[in-house]
Coordinates of C-alpha atoms in Angstrom, one line a residue:
M1 CA -29.5 -18.0 -80.3
A2 CA -27.6 -21.2 -79.6
T3 CA -25.0 -22.8 -77.4
R4 CA -22.1 -25.2 -78.2
L5 CA -20.4 -27.9 -76.2
V6 CA -17.1 -26.5 -75.1
Q7 CA -15.9 -28.9 -72.2
V8 CA -16.6 -32.2 -70.5
S9 CA -16.6 -31.9 -66.7
M10 CA -15.5 -34.9 -64.8
K11 CA -15.5 -35.2 -60.8
A12 CA -12.3 -37.0 -59.2
R13 CA -11.2 -37.8 -55.8
D14 CA -7.7 -36.5 -56.7
D15 CA -8.3 -33.9 -59.6
S16 CA -4.5 -33.3 -60.0
A17 CA -3.8 -37.0 -60.3
L18 CA -6.3 -37.8 -62.7
G19 CA -5.7 -34.7 -64.5
G20 CA -2.1 -35.8 -65.0
F21 CA -3.4 -39.3 -66.3
W22 CA -5.7 -37.6 -68.8
A23 CA -3.0 -35.0 -70.0
K24 CA -0.7 -38.0 -70.7
A25 CA -3.5 -40.2 -72.6
L26 CA -4.6 -37.2 -74.7
G27 CA -1.2 -35.6 -75.2
W28 CA -2.9 -32.4 -73.8
V29 CA -1.6 -29.9 -71.4
I30 CA -2.8 -28.7 -68.1
S31 CA -3.7 -25.1 -69.1
S32 CA -4.5 -23.7 -65.8
E33 CA -4.8 -25.0 -62.3
E34 CA -6.4 -23.9 -59.0
P35 CA -7.0 -25.9 -55.9
G36 CA -9.7 -28.6 -56.6
V37 CA -9.7 -27.8 -60.4
T38 CA -7.5 -29.1 -63.3
N39 CA -8.1 -28.1 -66.9
L40 CA -6.9 -30.0 -69.9
E41 CA -6.8 -28.8 -73.6
P42 CA -4.6 -29.3 -76.6
E43 CA -1.3 -27.4 -76.7
G44 CA -1.7 -24.1 -78.6
F45 CA -5.4 -24.3 -78.1
V46 CA -7.4 -21.1 -78.3
Y47 CA -10.7 -21.6 -76.2
P48 CA -13.3 -22.3 -77.2
D49 CA -12.5 -23.4 -80.6
P50 CA -14.6 -26.3 -82.0
V51 CA -11.7 -28.3 -82.9
A52 CA -11.6 -29.7 -79.5
V53 CA -14.0 -30.2 -76.4
C54 CA -11.9 -29.4 -73.4
L55 CA -11.9 -31.5 -70.2
D56 CA -12.2 -30.1 -66.8
I57 CA -11.6 -32.4 -63.8
I58 CA -13.2 -31.2 -60.5
A59 CA -12.3 -32.5 -56.9
F60 CA -15.1 -34.3 -55.3
S61 CA -15.0 -36.5 -52.3
E62 CA -18.0 -38.9 -52.9
P63 CA -16.8 -42.2 -54.4
K64 CA -18.1 -43.5 -57.7
T65 CA -20.8 -46.2 -57.3
V66 CA -22.2 -46.7 -60.7
K67 CA -21.2 -47.0 -64.5
N68 CA -21.0 -43.4 -65.9
R69 CA -23.8 -42.5 -68.1
V70 CA -21.4 -40.0 -70.0
H71 CA -17.9 -41.1 -71.2
V72 CA -15.3 -40.3 -74.1
D73 CA -14.3 -42.5 -76.8
L74 CA -10.6 -42.2 -78.0
A75 CA -9.6 -42.2 -81.5
T76 CA -7.0 -44.5 -83.2
T77 CA -6.1 -44.9 -87.0
S78 CA -5.6 -48.5 -87.3
A79 CA -5.7 -51.9 -85.4
A80 CA -2.1 -51.6 -84.6
H81 CA -2.4 -48.1 -83.4
Q82 CA -5.3 -49.2 -81.2
A83 CA -3.2 -52.1 -79.7
E84 CA -0.5 -49.4 -78.9
V85 CA -2.9 -46.9 -77.4
V86 CA -4.3 -49.7 -75.2
A87 CA -0.7 -50.8 -74.2
R88 CA 0.2 -47.3 -73.4
L89 CA -2.9 -46.5 -71.3
K90 CA -2.2 -49.6 -69.3
D91 CA 1.3 -48.5 -68.6
L92 CA -0.4 -45.0 -67.4
G93 CA -2.7 -46.8 -65.0
A94 CA -5.8 -47.6 -67.0
T95 CA -7.3 -51.2 -66.8
P96 CA -9.5 -53.1 -69.3
V97 CA -13.1 -53.5 -67.8
D98 CA -16.3 -55.6 -68.8
V99 CA -19.4 -53.7 -68.9
G100 CA -21.2 -56.3 -71.0
Q101 CA -19.8 -55.0 -74.4
G102 CA -19.4 -58.7 -75.8
D103 CA -17.3 -58.9 -78.9
V104 CA -16.8 -55.5 -80.2
P105 CA -14.1 -53.9 -82.1
W106 CA -13.3 -51.4 -79.6
T107 CA -11.6 -51.8 -76.0
V108 CA -13.4 -50.7 -72.8
M109 CA -11.0 -49.5 -70.1
A110 CA -11.4 -47.5 -66.9
D111 CA -9.0 -44.6 -65.9
P112 CA -7.4 -44.7 -62.5
E113 CA -10.6 -43.5 -60.6
G114 CA -12.9 -46.1 -62.4
N115 CA -14.3 -43.8 -65.1
E116 CA -15.1 -45.9 -68.1
F117 CA -13.7 -44.9 -71.7
C118 CA -13.4 -46.8 -74.9
V119 CA -10.5 -47.0 -77.4
L120 CA -12.1 -47.2 -80.8
D121 CA -10.5 -48.8 -84.0
S122 CA -10.2 -46.5 -87.0
L123 CA -13.8 -45.5 -87.2
Y124 CA -12.9 -41.8 -86.8
R125 CA -9.8 -40.2 -88.1
D126 CA -10.3 -36.4 -88.1
T127 CA -11.5 -35.6 -84.6
G128 CA -8.5 -35.3 -82.4
P129 CA -7.6 -37.8 -79.6
I130 CA -11.4 -37.6 -78.5
A131 CA -13.3 -39.2 -81.2
T132 CA -16.8 -39.1 -79.4
V133 CA -18.6 -38.0 -76.2
V134 CA -21.1 -40.6 -75.6
V135 CA -24.3 -40.1 -73.4
D136 CA -26.4 -43.1 -72.5
C137 CA -30.0 -42.3 -72.9
A138 CA -33.3 -44.0 -73.1
D139 CA -34.6 -42.1 -76.3
P140 CA -31.9 -41.2 -78.8
R141 CA -34.6 -39.6 -81.1
A142 CA -35.9 -37.2 -78.0
M143 CA -32.3 -36.5 -77.0
A144 CA -31.6 -35.3 -80.6
R145 CA -34.5 -33.1 -80.7
F146 CA -33.5 -31.3 -77.5
W147 CA -29.7 -31.1 -78.0
G148 CA -30.3 -30.3 -81.7
E149 CA -32.3 -27.1 -80.6
A150 CA -30.0 -26.6 -77.6
M151 CA -27.0 -26.3 -79.6
D152 CA -26.0 -25.2 -83.1
W153 CA -24.1 -28.7 -83.8
T154 CA -25.4 -30.6 -87.0
L155 CA -27.4 -33.7 -86.6
H156 CA -25.6 -36.4 -88.4
E157 CA -27.6 -39.6 -87.7
V158 CA -30.7 -40.4 -85.7
T159 CA -32.2 -43.8 -85.2
D160 CA -33.9 -45.7 -82.4
H161 CA -30.6 -46.9 -81.2
K162 CA -28.3 -43.6 -81.4
A163 CA -28.3 -40.0 -82.3
V164 CA -24.9 -38.3 -83.6
L165 CA -24.2 -34.7 -83.7
R166 CA -21.0 -32.8 -84.6
S167 CA -19.9 -28.9 -84.4
A168 CA -21.5 -27.1 -87.4
K169 CA -17.9 -26.4 -88.5
G170 CA -17.3 -30.1 -89.3
V171 CA -14.3 -30.4 -86.8
G172 CA -13.6 -31.9 -83.4
P173 CA -15.2 -34.7 -81.8
Y174 CA -19.0 -36.1 -82.4
L175 CA -21.6 -36.1 -79.5
Q176 CA -23.6 -39.3 -79.4
F177 CA -26.6 -40.4 -77.5
L178 CA -26.8 -44.2 -77.4
H179 CA -29.6 -46.1 -76.0
T180 CA -29.5 -48.2 -73.0
P181 CA -31.7 -49.8 -70.6
D182 CA -30.0 -48.8 -67.7
V183 CA -32.0 -46.1 -65.5
K184 CA -30.3 -43.1 -64.3
T185 CA -30.1 -43.4 -60.4
V186 CA -27.5 -41.1 -59.2
R187 CA -26.0 -37.6 -60.1
N188 CA -23.7 -37.9 -63.0
R189 CA -19.9 -37.7 -62.3
V190 CA -19.4 -36.6 -65.8
H191 CA -21.4 -33.7 -67.5
L192 CA -21.4 -31.6 -70.4
D193 CA -20.8 -27.8 -70.2
V194 CA -22.3 -25.5 -72.9
R195 CA -21.6 -22.0 -73.8
P196 CA -23.5 -19.3 -75.7
Y197 CA -21.6 -17.3 -78.1
P198 CA -20.0 -13.9 -77.3
G199 CA -22.5 -11.0 -77.0
A200 CA -25.4 -13.5 -76.2
D201 CA -27.8 -12.9 -73.2
Q202 CA -27.2 -15.7 -70.8
E203 CA -30.6 -15.3 -69.0
A204 CA -32.3 -15.4 -72.3
E205 CA -30.4 -18.5 -73.3
A206 CA -31.4 -20.0 -70.0
A207 CA -35.0 -19.4 -70.5
R208 CA -34.9 -20.8 -74.1
L209 CA -33.5 -24.1 -72.9
R210 CA -36.3 -24.0 -70.3
T211 CA -38.8 -23.8 -73.2
L212 CA -36.9 -26.8 -74.9
G213 CA -37.5 -29.2 -72.1
A214 CA -34.4 -28.4 -69.6
T215 CA -35.0 -28.0 -65.8
A216 CA -33.0 -25.6 -63.7
I217 CA -31.5 -27.7 -60.7
D218 CA -29.9 -27.2 -57.3
V219 CA -26.8 -29.5 -56.9
G220 CA -25.4 -27.3 -54.2
Q221 CA -23.5 -25.1 -56.6
G222 CA -24.2 -21.7 -54.7
D223 CA -23.7 -18.5 -56.1
V224 CA -21.8 -19.4 -59.4
P225 CA -21.7 -17.6 -62.8
W226 CA -23.2 -20.4 -64.6
T227 CA -26.7 -22.3 -64.5
V228 CA -27.0 -26.0 -63.8
F229 CA -29.7 -27.6 -65.7
A230 CA -31.0 -31.2 -66.3
D231 CA -31.9 -32.3 -69.7
P232 CA -35.2 -34.2 -70.5
E233 CA -33.8 -37.5 -69.1
G234 CA -32.2 -35.9 -66.2
N235 CA -28.6 -35.6 -67.0
E236 CA -26.9 -32.6 -65.4
F237 CA -25.3 -30.1 -67.6
C238 CA -24.1 -26.6 -67.0
L239 CA -24.9 -23.3 -69.1
L240 CA -21.7 -21.2 -68.8
A241 CA -21.5 -17.5 -69.4
P242 CA -21.4 -16.2 -73.0
G243 CA -17.8 -16.3 -74.4

């Protein structure tokens, strides 16, 4: 049994407006929309193909108060392309931000609701517009152990500084756990959603995740067809129904 990362969920005061920003930023389409939920995926995408990790934007009234512990990195193909992308994102409403990154070859920006993201240089070329999904953590090795067992993604690198995984199919974005001294203090506004494969037993998969170190939590979700968990460092994630 195993799961795979299928989407990143992001809370927003205005899901429709923020969804519009990200649709233009990524060149994706709004595949379905209901009050309070905006779903983004590549045009022609057949969910849940590992070639992309989709973006779900969920209406949430509470304001952002701290730097997000989960963010996305956008891919570019050259320094010139990076500059073009940064300029285009500024026109769409993004702003450069300083999170203490120092002199680095990527540009740190915030979307119109203040969610941090990075525009990389040409490090990743075959991922689609989202190069990596990054999770801040205290112990990348421990996170690699948990998430490497929780999902069937392949572990590409693990050090004291970072751990990097990618779909076993060798396509789509990478998932990176990056060491940071910051301590988690509030519920994450951005989290991961994982899904078992068709035919799997969702309850059995939930039990397996608990044995690996996940904890089922109540964030006020009520009666829903998914299970909300926290990983060993307290990062919320959702186990969706098989499919």
